[in-house]
């Protein structure tokens, strides 16, 4: 295992790590190989973070300050992942290089790990997403990022429909609009029927056997053992936005699992945590993400 206290761990914040690596290479070439492999993995994770952030936030109008703030979060997340052991790529790469070096005992060479298999990589990416996504959402909320016109329009459209349902649940209407924004991607990930009709399913509510209304199938992300996986799921379909909010209010008020989420008023953390404890979603970072989006809505 790569030493978490090595220069690879300092890469996210320490630009002098390369100079230190040169000194180490002269003193202990084998340890230098291990640490260089760790730096390579850290840089790869940094590139992956940058690519994922650019893809997921490509429709947002970012200021220079927001770009800097997110960049700081990127660095911290990479460092956290390195400390947790990374993807295993550093160990595999250093093992491969050490085998080709002279004066390496046969027993040590035989113990070096093989390159990561596809399941290992998928698991690592799932863990990465679980760490990175809530940090990105919290960064946006904490930095006071201005909402785009499309998001403001979403909030303005949803607030009148949310008022009655919010009163029934005992929470602020902005709480429900924030939940709808998280589940629907601010209205950009609408669940549609094969013919293009909108299902108006703003809250990602699945169609259980007791559901008597229309059903629509779509791909969804579920977490098993903390790892994100794509699955095909059956979801409820509604005739209107108001019907969607009304059914959401019935679900939360009638289901014993969500009783702790009721009557929370403007207590965003209490509402979000209660939903996660009740099993509303399998994402281990769901409460953090929900809080960040609700606070963004409430800041308007």
C-alpha positions as protocol buffer text, in pm:
chain_id: "A"
residue {
  index: 1
  type: UNK
  ca { x: 0 y: 0 z: 0 }
}
residue {
  index: 2
  type: UNK
  ca { x: 128 y: 347 z: -90 }
}
residue {
  index: 3
  type: UNK
  ca { x: 218 y: 550 z: 218 }
}
residue {
  index: 4
  type: UNK
  ca { x: -57 y: 813 z: 274 }
}
residue {
  index: 5
  type: UNK
  ca { x: 205 y: 1048 z: 420 }
}
residue {
  index: 6
  type: UNK
  ca { x: 421 y: 1038 z: 106 }
}
residue {
  index: 7
  type: UNK
  ca { x: 461 y: 1319 z: -145 }
}
residue {
  index: 8
  type: UNK
  ca { x: 164 y: 1178 z: -339 }
}
residue {
  index: 9
  type: UNK
  ca { x: -55 y: 1283 z: -47 }
}
residue {
  index: 10
  type: UNK
  ca { x: 88 y: 1636 z: -66 }
}
residue {
  index: 11
  type: UNK
  ca { x: 37 y: 1670 z: -439 }
}
residue {
  index: 12
  type: UNK
  ca { x: -301 y: 1842 z: -414 }
}
residue {
  index: 13
  type: UNK
  ca { x: -155 y: 2138 z: -227 }
}
residue {
  index: 14
  type: UNK
  ca { x: 227 y: 2117 z: -242 }
}
residue {
  index: 15
  type: UNK
  ca { x: 389 y: 2227 z: -573 }
}
residue {
  index: 16
  type: UNK
  ca { x: 736 y: 2146 z: -431 }
}
residue {
  index: 17
  type: UNK
  ca { x: 664 y: 1773 z: -424 }
}
residue {
  index: 18
  type: UNK
  ca { x: 844 y: 1723 z: -756 }
}
residue {
  index: 19
  type: UNK
  ca { x: 1166 y: 1872 z: -618 }
}
residue {
  index: 20
  type: UNK
  ca { x: 1142 y: 1647 z: -314 }
}
residue {
  index: 21
  type: UNK
  ca { x: 1088 y: 1351 z: -548 }
}
residue {
  index: 22
  type: UNK
  ca { x: 1413 y: 1425 z: -730 }
}
residue {
  index: 23
  type: UNK
  ca { x: 1604 y: 1422 z: -401 }
}
residue {
  index: 24
  type: UNK
  ca { x: 1439 y: 1095 z: -301 }
}
residue {
  index: 25
  type: UNK
  ca { x: 1524 y: 932 z: -635 }
}
residue {
  index: 26
  type: UNK
  ca { x: 1894 y: 980 z: -563 }
}
residue {
  index: 27
  type: UNK
  ca { x: 1866 y: 839 z: -210 }
}
residue {
  index: 28
  type: UNK
  ca { x: 1610 y: 558 z: -251 }
}
residue {
  index: 29
  type: UNK
  ca { x: 1509 y: 482 z: -612 }
}
residue {
  index: 30
  type: UNK
  ca { x: 1255 y: 214 z: -518 }
}
residue {
  index: 31
  type: UNK
  ca { x: 1069 y: 441 z: -276 }
}
residue {
  index: 32
  type: UNK
  ca { x: 1081 y: 713 z: -540 }
}
residue {
  index: 33
  type: UNK
  ca { x: 906 y: 475 z: -783 }
}
residue {
  index: 34
  type: UNK
  ca { x: 631 y: 411 z: -528 }
}
residue {
  index: 35
  type: UNK
  ca { x: 578 y: 779 z: -461 }
}
residue {
  index: 36
  type: UNK
  ca { x: 590 y: 871 z: -830 }
}
residue {
  index: 37
  type: UNK
  ca { x: 315 y: 614 z: -892 }
}
residue {
  index: 38
  type: UNK
  ca { x: 115 y: 775 z: -614 }
}
residue {
  index: 39
  type: UNK
  ca { x: 158 y: 1117 z: -773 }
}
residue {
  index: 40
  type: UNK
  ca { x: 47 y: 979 z: -1108 }
}
residue {
  index: 41
  type: UNK
  ca { x: -270 y: 838 z: -953 }
}
residue {
  index: 42
  type: UNK
  ca { x: -339 y: 1166 z: -772 }
}
residue {
  index: 43
  type: UNK
  ca { x: -302 y: 1360 z: -1098 }
}
residue {
  index: 44
  type: UNK
  ca { x: -532 y: 1112 z: -1273 }
}
residue {
  index: 45
  type: UNK
  ca { x: -795 y: 1157 z: -1003 }
}
residue {
  index: 46
  type: UNK
  ca { x: -760 y: 1533 z: -1039 }
}
residue {
  index: 47
  type: UNK
  ca { x: -823 y: 1511 z: -1412 }
}
residue {
  index: 48
  type: UNK
  ca { x: -1120 y: 1284 z: -1352 }
}
residue {
  index: 49
  type: UNK
  ca { x: -1263 y: 1530 z: -1101 }
}
residue {
  index: 50
  type: UNK
  ca { x: -1218 y: 1818 z: -1345 }
}
residue {
  index: 51
  type: UNK
  ca { x: -1387 y: 1627 z: -1627 }
}
residue {
  index: 52
  type: UNK
  ca { x: -1682 y: 1518 z: -1412 }
}
residue {
  index: 53
  type: UNK
  ca { x: -1733 y: 1871 z: -1278 }
}
residue {
  index: 54
  type: UNK
  ca { x: -1717 y: 2024 z: -1625 }
}
residue {
  index: 55
  type: UNK
  ca { x: -1972 y: 1773 z: -1755 }
}
residue {
  index: 56
  type: UNK
  ca { x: -2219 y: 1799 z: -1466 }
}
residue {
  index: 57
  type: UNK
  ca { x: -2203 y: 2179 z: -1443 }
}
residue {
  index: 58
  type: UNK
  ca { x: -2167 y: 2265 z: -1811 }
}
residue {
  index: 59
  type: UNK
  ca { x: -2499 y: 2453 z: -1824 }
}
residue {
  index: 60
  type: UNK
  ca { x: -2415 y: 2689 z: -1539 }
}
residue {
  index: 61
  type: UNK
  ca { x: -2283 y: 3042 z: -1568 }
}
residue {
  index: 62
  type: UNK
  ca { x: -1978 y: 3042 z: -1342 }
}
residue {
  index: 63
  type: UNK
  ca { x: -1787 y: 3342 z: -1215 }
}
residue {
  index: 64
  type: UNK
  ca { x: -1409 y: 3341 z: -1180 }
}
residue {
  index: 65
  type: UNK
  ca { x: -1453 y: 3329 z: -802 }
}
residue {
  index: 66
  type: UNK
  ca { x: -1675 y: 3023 z: -828 }
}
residue {
  index: 67
  type: UNK
  ca { x: -1422 y: 2847 z: -1053 }
}
residue {
  index: 68
  type: UNK
  ca { x: -1151 y: 2913 z: -794 }
}
residue {
  index: 69
  type: UNK
  ca { x: -1373 y: 2790 z: -511 }
}
residue {
  index: 70
  type: UNK
  ca { x: -1455 y: 2468 z: -693 }
}
residue {
  index: 71
  type: UNK
  ca { x: -1089 y: 2418 z: -780 }
}
residue {
  index: 72
  type: UNK
  ca { x: -1005 y: 2429 z: -408 }
}
residue {
  index: 73
  type: UNK
  ca { x: -1270 y: 2166 z: -342 }
}
residue {
  index: 74
  type: UNK
  ca { x: -1132 y: 1953 z: -623 }
}
residue {
  index: 75
  type: UNK
  ca { x: -790 y: 1955 z: -457 }
}
residue {
  index: 76
  type: UNK
  ca { x: -930 y: 1867 z: -117 }
}
residue {
  index: 77
  type: UNK
  ca { x: -1139 y: 1580 z: -255 }
}
residue {
  index: 78
  type: UNK
  ca { x: -839 y: 1435 z: -439 }
}
residue {
  index: 79
  type: UNK
  ca { x: -636 y: 1451 z: -120 }
}
residue {
  index: 80
  type: UNK
  ca { x: -915 y: 1277 z: 74 }
}
residue {
  index: 81
  type: UNK
  ca { x: -929 y: 998 z: -184 }
}
residue {
  index: 82
  type: UNK
  ca { x: -551 y: 953 z: -179 }
}
residue {
  index: 83
  type: UNK
  ca { x: -557 y: 925 z: 201 }
}
residue {
  index: 84
  type: UNK
  ca { x: -832 y: 663 z: 172 }
}
residue {
  index: 85
  type: UNK
  ca { x: -612 y: 447 z: -53 }
}
residue {
  index: 86
  type: UNK
  ca { x: -708 y: 583 z: -395 }
}
residue {
  index: 87
  type: UNK
  ca { x: -817 y: 349 z: -675 }
}
residue {
  index: 88
  type: UNK
  ca { x: -536 y: 99 z: -621 }
}
residue {
  index: 89
  type: UNK
  ca { x: -369 y: 216 z: -940 }
}
residue {
  index: 90
  type: UNK
  ca { x: -60 y: 350 z: -761 }
}
residue {
  index: 91
  type: UNK
  ca { x: 13 y: 15 z: -596 }
}
residue {
  index: 92
  type: UNK
  ca { x: -36 y: -173 z: -923 }
}
residue {
  index: 93
  type: UNK
  ca { x: 177 y: 70 z: -1125 }
}
residue {
  index: 94
  type: UNK
  ca { x: 461 y: 80 z: -874 }
}
residue {
  index: 95
  type: UNK
  ca { x: 455 y: -300 z: -854 }
}
residue {
  index: 96
  type: UNK
  ca { x: 485 y: -329 z: -1230 }
}
residue {
  index: 97
  type: UNK
  ca { x: 778 y: -87 z: -1239 }
}
residue {
  index: 98
  type: UNK
  ca { x: 954 y: -249 z: -944 }
}
residue {
  index: 99
  type: UNK
  ca { x: 945 y: -587 z: -1117 }
}
residue {
  index: 100
  type: UNK
  ca { x: 1151 y: -442 z: -1404 }
}
residue {
  index: 101
  type: UNK
  ca { x: 1410 y: -285 z: -1176 }
}
residue {
  index: 102
  type: UNK
  ca { x: 1738 y: -465 z: -1098 }
}
residue {
  index: 103
  type: UNK
  ca { x: 1819 y: -604 z: -755 }
}
residue {
  index: 104
  type: UNK
  ca { x: 1454 y: -667 z: -658 }
}
residue {
  index: 105
  type: UNK
  ca { x: 1424 y: -1001 z: -471 }
}
residue {
  index: 106
  type: UNK
  ca { x: 1202 y: -1255 z: -646 }
}
residue {
  index: 107
  type: UNK
  ca { x: 972 y: -1287 z: -346 }
}
residue {
  index: 108
  type: UNK
  ca { x: 907 y: -912 z: -344 }
}
residue {
  index: 109
  type: UNK
  ca { x: 842 y: -905 z: -718 }
}
residue {
  index: 110
  type: UNK
  ca { x: 596 y: -1193 z: -687 }
}
residue {
  index: 111
  type: UNK
  ca { x: 397 y: -1003 z: -422 }
}
residue {
  index: 112
  type: UNK
  ca { x: 338 y: -695 z: -636 }
}
residue {
  index: 113
  type: UNK
  ca { x: -31 y: -646 z: -726 }
}
residue {
  index: 114
  type: UNK
  ca { x: -173 y: -690 z: -1073 }
}
residue {
  index: 115
  type: UNK
  ca { x: -341 y: -407 z: -1259 }
}
residue {
  index: 116
  type: UNK
  ca { x: -693 y: -328 z: -1128 }
}
residue {
  index: 117
  type: UNK
  ca { x: -976 y: -527 z: -1283 }
}
residue {
  index: 118
  type: UNK
  ca { x: -1288 y: -364 z: -1429 }
}
residue {
  index: 119
  type: UNK
  ca { x: -1504 y: -433 z: -1118 }
}
residue {
  index: 120
  type: UNK
  ca { x: -1239 y: -269 z: -899 }
}
residue {
  index: 121
  type: UNK
  ca { x: -1233 y: 37 z: -1121 }
}
residue {
  index: 122
  type: UNK
  ca { x: -1614 y: 62 z: -1122 }
}
residue {
  index: 123
  type: UNK
  ca { x: -1620 y: 38 z: -742 }
}
residue {
  index: 124
  type: UNK
  ca { x: -1357 y: 308 z: -715 }
}
residue {
  index: 125
  type: UNK
  ca { x: -1549 y: 538 z: -948 }
}
residue {
  index: 126
  type: UNK
  ca { x: -1864 y: 484 z: -744 }
}
residue {
  index: 127
  type: UNK
  ca { x: -1680 y: 579 z: -426 }
}
residue {
  index: 128
  type: UNK
  ca { x: -1534 y: 881 z: -605 }
}
residue {
  index: 129
  type: UNK
  ca { x: -1879 y: 999 z: -709 }
}
residue {
  index: 130
  type: UNK
  ca { x: -2011 y: 960 z: -355 }
}
residue {
  index: 131
  type: UNK
  ca { x: -1733 y: 1185 z: -224 }
}
residue {
  index: 132
  type: UNK
  ca { x: -1725 y: 1440 z: -504 }
}
residue {
  index: 133
  type: UNK
  ca { x: -2093 y: 1508 z: -572 }
}
residue {
  index: 134
  type: UNK
  ca { x: -2195 y: 1638 z: -228 }
}
residue {
  index: 135
  type: UNK
  ca { x: -1879 y: 1849 z: -204 }
}
residue {
  index: 136
  type: UNK
  ca { x: -1957 y: 2012 z: -538 }
}
residue {
  index: 137
  type: UNK
  ca { x: -2315 y: 2081 z: -433 }
}
residue {
  index: 138
  type: UNK
  ca { x: -2205 y: 2223 z: -99 }
}
residue {
  index: 139
  type: UNK
  ca { x: -1942 y: 2437 z: -268 }
}
residue {
  index: 140
  type: UNK
  ca { x: -2204 y: 2591 z: -496 }
}
residue {
  index: 141
  type: UNK
  ca { x: -2438 y: 2666 z: -207 }
}
residue {
  index: 142
  type: UNK
  ca { x: -2168 y: 2797 z: 27 }
}
residue {
  index: 143
  type: UNK
  ca { x: -2019 y: 3029 z: -232 }
}
residue {
  index: 144
  type: UNK
  ca { x: -2356 y: 3190 z: -301 }
}
residue {
  index: 145
  type: UNK
  ca { x: -2352 y: 3096 z: -667 }
}
residue {
  index: 146
  type: UNK
  ca { x: -2610 y: 3297 z: -863 }
}
residue {
  index: 147
  type: UNK
  ca { x: -2891 y: 3096 z: -1018 }
}
residue {
  index: 148
  type: UNK
  ca { x: -2922 y: 3079 z: -1394 }
}
residue {
  index: 149
  type: UNK
  ca { x: -3239 y: 3211 z: -1557 }
}
residue {
  index: 150
  type: UNK
  ca { x: -3361 y: 2857 z: -1619 }
}
residue {
  index: 151
  type: UNK
  ca { x: -3330 y: 2769 z: -1250 }
}
residue {
  index: 152
  type: UNK
  ca { x: -3504 y: 3087 z: -1143 }
}
residue {
  index: 153
  type: UNK
  ca { x: -3784 y: 3004 z: -1384 }
}
residue {
  index: 154
  type: UNK
  ca { x: -3810 y: 2654 z: -1235 }
}
residue {
  index: 155
  type: UNK
  ca { x: -3845 y: 2797 z: -883 }
}
residue {
  index: 156
  type: UNK
  ca { x: -4105 y: 3054 z: -992 }
}
residue {
  index: 157
  type: UNK
  ca { x: -4308 y: 2782 z: -1165 }
}
residue {
  index: 158
  type: UNK
  ca { x: -4297 y: 2535 z: -877 }
}
residue {
  index: 159
  type: UNK
  ca { x: -4360 y: 2759 z: -575 }
}
residue {
  index: 160
  type: UNK
  ca { x: -4738 y: 2804 z: -631 }
}
residue {
  index: 161
  type: UNK
  ca { x: -4784 y: 2427 z: -666 }
}
residue {
  index: 162
  type: UNK
  ca { x: -4570 y: 2359 z: -358 }
}
residue {
  index: 163
  type: UNK
  ca { x: -4760 y: 2581 z: -115 }
}
residue {
  index: 164
  type: UNK
  ca { x: -5055 y: 2352 z: -39 }
}
residue {
  index: 165
  type: UNK
  ca { x: -4840 y: 2038 z: -12 }
}
residue {
  index: 166
  type: UNK
  ca { x: -4590 y: 2220 z: 210 }
}
residue {
  index: 167
  type: UNK
  ca { x: -4868 y: 2332 z: 446 }
}
residue {
  index: 168
  type: UNK
  ca { x: -4986 y: 1972 z: 478 }
}
residue {
  index: 169
  type: UNK
  ca { x: -4634 y: 1855 z: 561 }
}
residue {
  index: 170
  type: UNK
  ca { x: -4553 y: 2144 z: 794 }
}
residue {
  index: 171
  type: UNK
  ca { x: -4247 y: 2265 z: 602 }
}
residue {
  index: 172
  type: UNK
  ca { x: -4157 y: 2575 z: 401 }
}
residue {
  index: 173
  type: UNK
  ca { x: -4257 y: 2564 z: 31 }
}
residue {
  index: 174
  type: UNK
  ca { x: -3891 y: 2622 z: -64 }
}
residue {
  index: 175
  type: UNK
  ca { x: -3808 y: 2288 z: 96 }
}
residue {
  index: 176
  type: UNK
  ca { x: -4034 y: 2104 z: -148 }
}
residue {
  index: 177
  type: UNK
  ca { x: -3914 y: 2306 z: -447 }
}
residue {
  index: 178
  type: UNK
  ca { x: -3556 y: 2224 z: -351 }
}
residue {
  index: 179
  type: UNK
  ca { x: -3639 y: 1855 z: -332 }
}
residue {
  index: 180
  type: UNK
  ca { x: -3805 y: 1871 z: -672 }
}
residue {
  index: 181
  type: UNK
  ca { x: -3499 y: 2053 z: -811 }
}
residue {
  index: 182
  type: UNK
  ca { x: -3263 y: 1784 z: -682 }
}
residue {
  index: 183
  type: UNK
  ca { x: -3468 y: 1492 z: -813 }
}
residue {
  index: 184
  type: UNK
  ca { x: -3550 y: 1644 z: -1152 }
}
residue {
  index: 185
  type: UNK
  ca { x: -3221 y: 1824 z: -1219 }
}
residue {
  index: 186
  type: UNK
  ca { x: -3401 y: 2160 z: -1200 }
}
residue {
  index: 187
  type: UNK
  ca { x: -3655 y: 2026 z: -1447 }
}
residue {
  index: 188
  type: UNK
  ca { x: -3391 y: 1926 z: -1702 }
}
residue {
  index: 189
  type: UNK
  ca { x: -3418 y: 1551 z: -1634 }
}
residue {
  index: 190
  type: UNK
  ca { x: -3791 y: 1509 z: -1672 }
}
residue {
  index: 191
  type: UNK
  ca { x: -3911 y: 1149 z: -1677 }
}
residue {
  index: 192
  type: UNK
  ca { x: -4096 y: 1107 z: -2006 }
}
residue {
  index: 193
  type: UNK
  ca { x: -4307 y: 839 z: -2170 }
}
residue {
  index: 194
  type: UNK
  ca { x: -4188 y: 678 z: -2495 }
}
residue {
  index: 195
  type: UNK
  ca { x: -4418 y: 916 z: -2687 }
}
residue {
  index: 196
  type: UNK
  ca { x: -4255 y: 1219 z: -2525 }
}
residue {
  index: 197
  type: UNK
  ca { x: -4529 y: 1297 z: -2273 }
}
residue {
  index: 198
  type: UNK
  ca { x: -4410 y: 1440 z: -1941 }
}
residue {
  index: 199
  type: UNK
  ca { x: -4481 y: 1220 z: -1639 }
}
residue {
  index: 200
  type: UNK
  ca { x: -4454 y: 1524 z: -1407 }
}
residue {
  index: 201
  type: UNK
  ca { x: -4275 y: 1296 z: -1160 }
}
residue {
  index: 202
  type: UNK
  ca { x: -4068 y: 1568 z: -993 }
}
residue {
  index: 203
  type: UNK
  ca { x: -3968 y: 1370 z: -685 }
}
residue {
  index: 204
  type: UNK
  ca { x: -3848 y: 1040 z: -832 }
}
residue {
  index: 205
  type: UNK
  ca { x: -4131 y: 844 z: -670 }
}
residue {
  index: 206
  type: UNK
  ca { x: -4135 y: 483 z: -784 }
}
residue {
  index: 207
  type: UNK
  ca { x: -4447 y: 289 z: -874 }
}
residue {
  index: 208
  type: UNK
  ca { x: -4497 y: 30 z: -601 }
}
residue {
  index: 209
  type: UNK
  ca { x: -4751 y: -254 z: -641 }
}
residue {
  index: 210
  type: UNK
  ca { x: -5013 y: -44 z: -457 }
}
residue {
  index: 211
  type: UNK
  ca { x: -4990 y: 237 z: -713 }
}
residue {
  index: 212
  type: UNK
  ca { x: -5304 y: 242 z: -930 }
}
residue {
  index: 213
  type: UNK
  ca { x: -5207 y: 524 z: -1166 }
}
residue {
  index: 214
  type: UNK
  ca { x: -5008 y: 537 z: -1487 }
}
residue {
  index: 215
  type: UNK
  ca { x: -4648 y: 408 z: -1487 }
}
residue {
  index: 216
  type: UNK
  ca { x: -4340 y: 506 z: -1685 }
}
residue {
  index: 217
  type: UNK
  ca { x: -4004 y: 323 z: -1701 }
}
residue {
  index: 218
  type: UNK
  ca { x: -3666 y: 496 z: -1703 }
}
residue {
  index: 219
  type: UNK
  ca { x: -3305 y: 444 z: -1598 }
}
residue {
  index: 220
  type: UNK
  ca { x: -3212 y: 548 z: -1245 }
}
residue {
  index: 221
  type: UNK
  ca { x: -2902 y: 547 z: -1026 }
}
residue {
  index: 222
  type: UNK
  ca { x: -2911 y: 329 z: -714 }
}
residue {
  index: 223
  type: UNK
  ca { x: -2636 y: 275 z: -457 }
}
residue {
  index: 224
  type: UNK
  ca { x: -2549 y: -74 z: -339 }
}
residue {
  index: 225
  type: UNK
  ca { x: -2278 y: -91 z: -76 }
}
residue {
  index: 226
  type: UNK
  ca { x: -2197 y: 275 z: -148 }
}
residue {
  index: 227
  type: UNK
  ca { x: -2140 y: 205 z: -519 }
}
residue {
  index: 228
  type: UNK
  ca { x: -2352 y: 381 z: -784 }
}
residue {
  index: 229
  type: UNK
  ca { x: -2521 y: 151 z: -1035 }
}
residue {
  index: 230
  type: UNK
  ca { x: -2762 y: 219 z: -1321 }
}
residue {
  index: 231
  type: UNK
  ca { x: -3092 y: 30 z: -1308 }
}
residue {
  index: 232
  type: UNK
  ca { x: -3422 y: 34 z: -1493 }
}
residue {
  index: 233
  type: UNK
  ca { x: -3706 y: 140 z: -1263 }
}
residue {
  index: 234
  type: UNK
  ca { x: -4082 y: 191 z: -1282 }
}
residue {
  index: 235
  type: UNK
  ca { x: -4201 y: 537 z: -1174 }
}
residue {
  index: 236
  type: UNK
  ca { x: -4536 y: 698 z: -1110 }
}
residue {
  index: 237
  type: UNK
  ca { x: -4684 y: 926 z: -1377 }
}
residue {
  index: 238
  type: UNK
  ca { x: -4915 y: 1220 z: -1305 }
}
residue {
  index: 239
  type: UNK
  ca { x: -5150 y: 1431 z: -1516 }
}
residue {
  index: 240
  type: UNK
  ca { x: -5014 y: 1762 z: -1383 }
}
residue {
  index: 241
  type: UNK
  ca { x: -4755 y: 1933 z: -1161 }
}
residue {
  index: 242
  type: UNK
  ca { x: -5012 y: 1982 z: -888 }
}
residue {
  index: 243
  type: UNK
  ca { x: -5097 y: 1613 z: -888 }
}
residue {
  index: 244
  type: UNK
  ca { x: -4728 y: 1537 z: -841 }
}
residue {
  index: 245
  type: UNK
  ca { x: -4698 y: 1767 z: -538 }
}
residue {
  index: 246
  type: UNK
  ca { x: -5022 y: 1630 z: -388 }
}
residue {
  index: 247
  type: UNK
  ca { x: -4905 y: 1270 z: -420 }
}
residue {
  index: 248
  type: UNK
  ca { x: -4566 y: 1360 z: -270 }
}
residue {
  index: 249
  type: UNK
  ca { x: -4742 y: 1513 z: 31 }
}
residue {
  index: 250
  type: UNK
  ca { x: -4956 y: 1200 z: 73 }
}
residue {
  index: 251
  type: UNK
  ca { x: -4651 y: 975 z: 52 }
}
residue {
  index: 252
  type: UNK
  ca { x: -4461 y: 1158 z: 324 }
}
residue {
  index: 253
  type: UNK
  ca { x: -4757 y: 1219 z: 556 }
}
residue {
  index: 254
  type: UNK
  ca { x: -4903 y: 866 z: 532 }
}
residue {
  index: 255
  type: UNK
  ca { x: -4580 y: 663 z: 547 }
}
residue {
  index: 256
  type: UNK
  ca { x: -4450 y: 599 z: 903 }
}
residue {
  index: 257
  type: UNK
  ca { x: -4091 y: 601 z: 775 }
}
residue {
  index: 258
  type: UNK
  ca { x: -4108 y: 974 z: 705 }
}
residue {
  index: 259
  type: UNK
  ca { x: -4288 y: 1099 z: 1016 }
}
residue {
  index: 260
  type: UNK
  ca { x: -3971 y: 1264 z: 1147 }
}
residue {
  index: 261
  type: UNK
  ca { x: -3961 y: 1478 z: 831 }
}
residue {
  index: 262
  type: UNK
  ca { x: -4297 y: 1638 z: 907 }
}
residue {
  index: 263
  type: UNK
  ca { x: -4343 y: 1975 z: 1078 }
}
residue {
  index: 264
  type: UNK
  ca { x: -3980 y: 2074 z: 1034 }
}
residue {
  index: 265
  type: UNK
  ca { x: -4070 y: 2423 z: 915 }
}
residue {
  index: 266
  type: UNK
  ca { x: -3749 y: 2579 z: 781 }
}
residue {
  index: 267
  type: UNK
  ca { x: -3524 y: 2321 z: 947 }
}
residue {
  index: 268
  type: UNK
  ca { x: -3358 y: 2207 z: 626 }
}
residue {
  index: 269
  type: UNK
  ca { x: -3108 y: 1977 z: 794 }
}
residue {
  index: 270
  type: UNK
  ca { x: -3378 y: 1806 z: 1000 }
}
residue {
  index: 271
  type: UNK
  ca { x: -3600 y: 1748 z: 697 }
}
residue {
  index: 272
  type: UNK
  ca { x: -3319 y: 1616 z: 475 }
}
residue {
  index: 273
  type: UNK
  ca { x: -3175 y: 1388 z: 742 }
}
residue {
  index: 274
  type: UNK
  ca { x: -3518 y: 1244 z: 823 }
}
residue {
  index: 275
  type: UNK
  ca { x: -3579 y: 1160 z: 456 }
}
residue {
  index: 276
  type: UNK
  ca { x: -3246 y: 980 z: 431 }
}
residue {
  index: 277
  type: UNK
  ca { x: -3305 y: 787 z: 755 }
}
residue {
  index: 278
  type: UNK
  ca { x: -3648 y: 689 z: 621 }
}
residue {
  index: 279
  type: UNK
  ca { x: -3487 y: 540 z: 311 }
}
residue {
  index: 280
  type: UNK
  ca { x: -3613 y: 790 z: 53 }
}
residue {
  index: 281
  type: UNK
  ca { x: -3297 y: 736 z: -153 }
}
residue {
  index: 282
  type: UNK
  ca { x: -3004 y: 495 z: -150 }
}
residue {
  index: 283
  type: UNK
  ca { x: -2740 y: 764 z: -213 }
}
residue {
  index: 284
  type: UNK
  ca { x: -2529 y: 782 z: 108 }
}
residue {
  index: 285
  type: UNK
  ca { x: -2477 y: 1157 z: 51 }
}
residue {
  index: 286
  type: UNK
  ca { x: -2843 y: 1231 z: -24 }
}
residue {
  index: 287
  type: UNK
  ca { x: -2910 y: 1450 z: 282 }
}
residue {
  index: 288
  type: UNK
  ca { x: -2607 y: 1670 z: 207 }
}
residue {
  index: 289
  type: UNK
  ca { x: -2708 y: 1716 z: -155 }
}
residue {
  index: 290
  type: UNK
  ca { x: -3068 y: 1794 z: -62 }
}
residue {
  index: 291
  type: UNK
  ca { x: -2967 y: 2053 z: 198 }
}
residue {
  index: 292
  type: UNK
  ca { x: -2740 y: 2230 z: -50 }
}
residue {
  index: 293
  type: UNK
  ca { x: -3011 y: 2257 z: -318 }
}
residue {
  index: 294
  type: UNK
  ca { x: -3284 y: 2367 z: -75 }
}
residue {
  index: 295
  type: UNK
  ca { x: -3059 y: 2642 z: 60 }
}
residue {
  index: 296
  type: UNK
  ca { x: -2991 y: 2756 z: -294 }
}
residue {
  index: 297
  type: UNK
  ca { x: -3365 y: 2782 z: -358 }
}
residue {
  index: 298
  type: UNK
  ca { x: -3424 y: 2963 z: -27 }
}
residue {
  index: 299
  type: UNK
  ca { x: -3155 y: 3220 z: -106 }
}
residue {
  index: 300
  type: UNK
  ca { x: -3356 y: 3373 z: -391 }
}
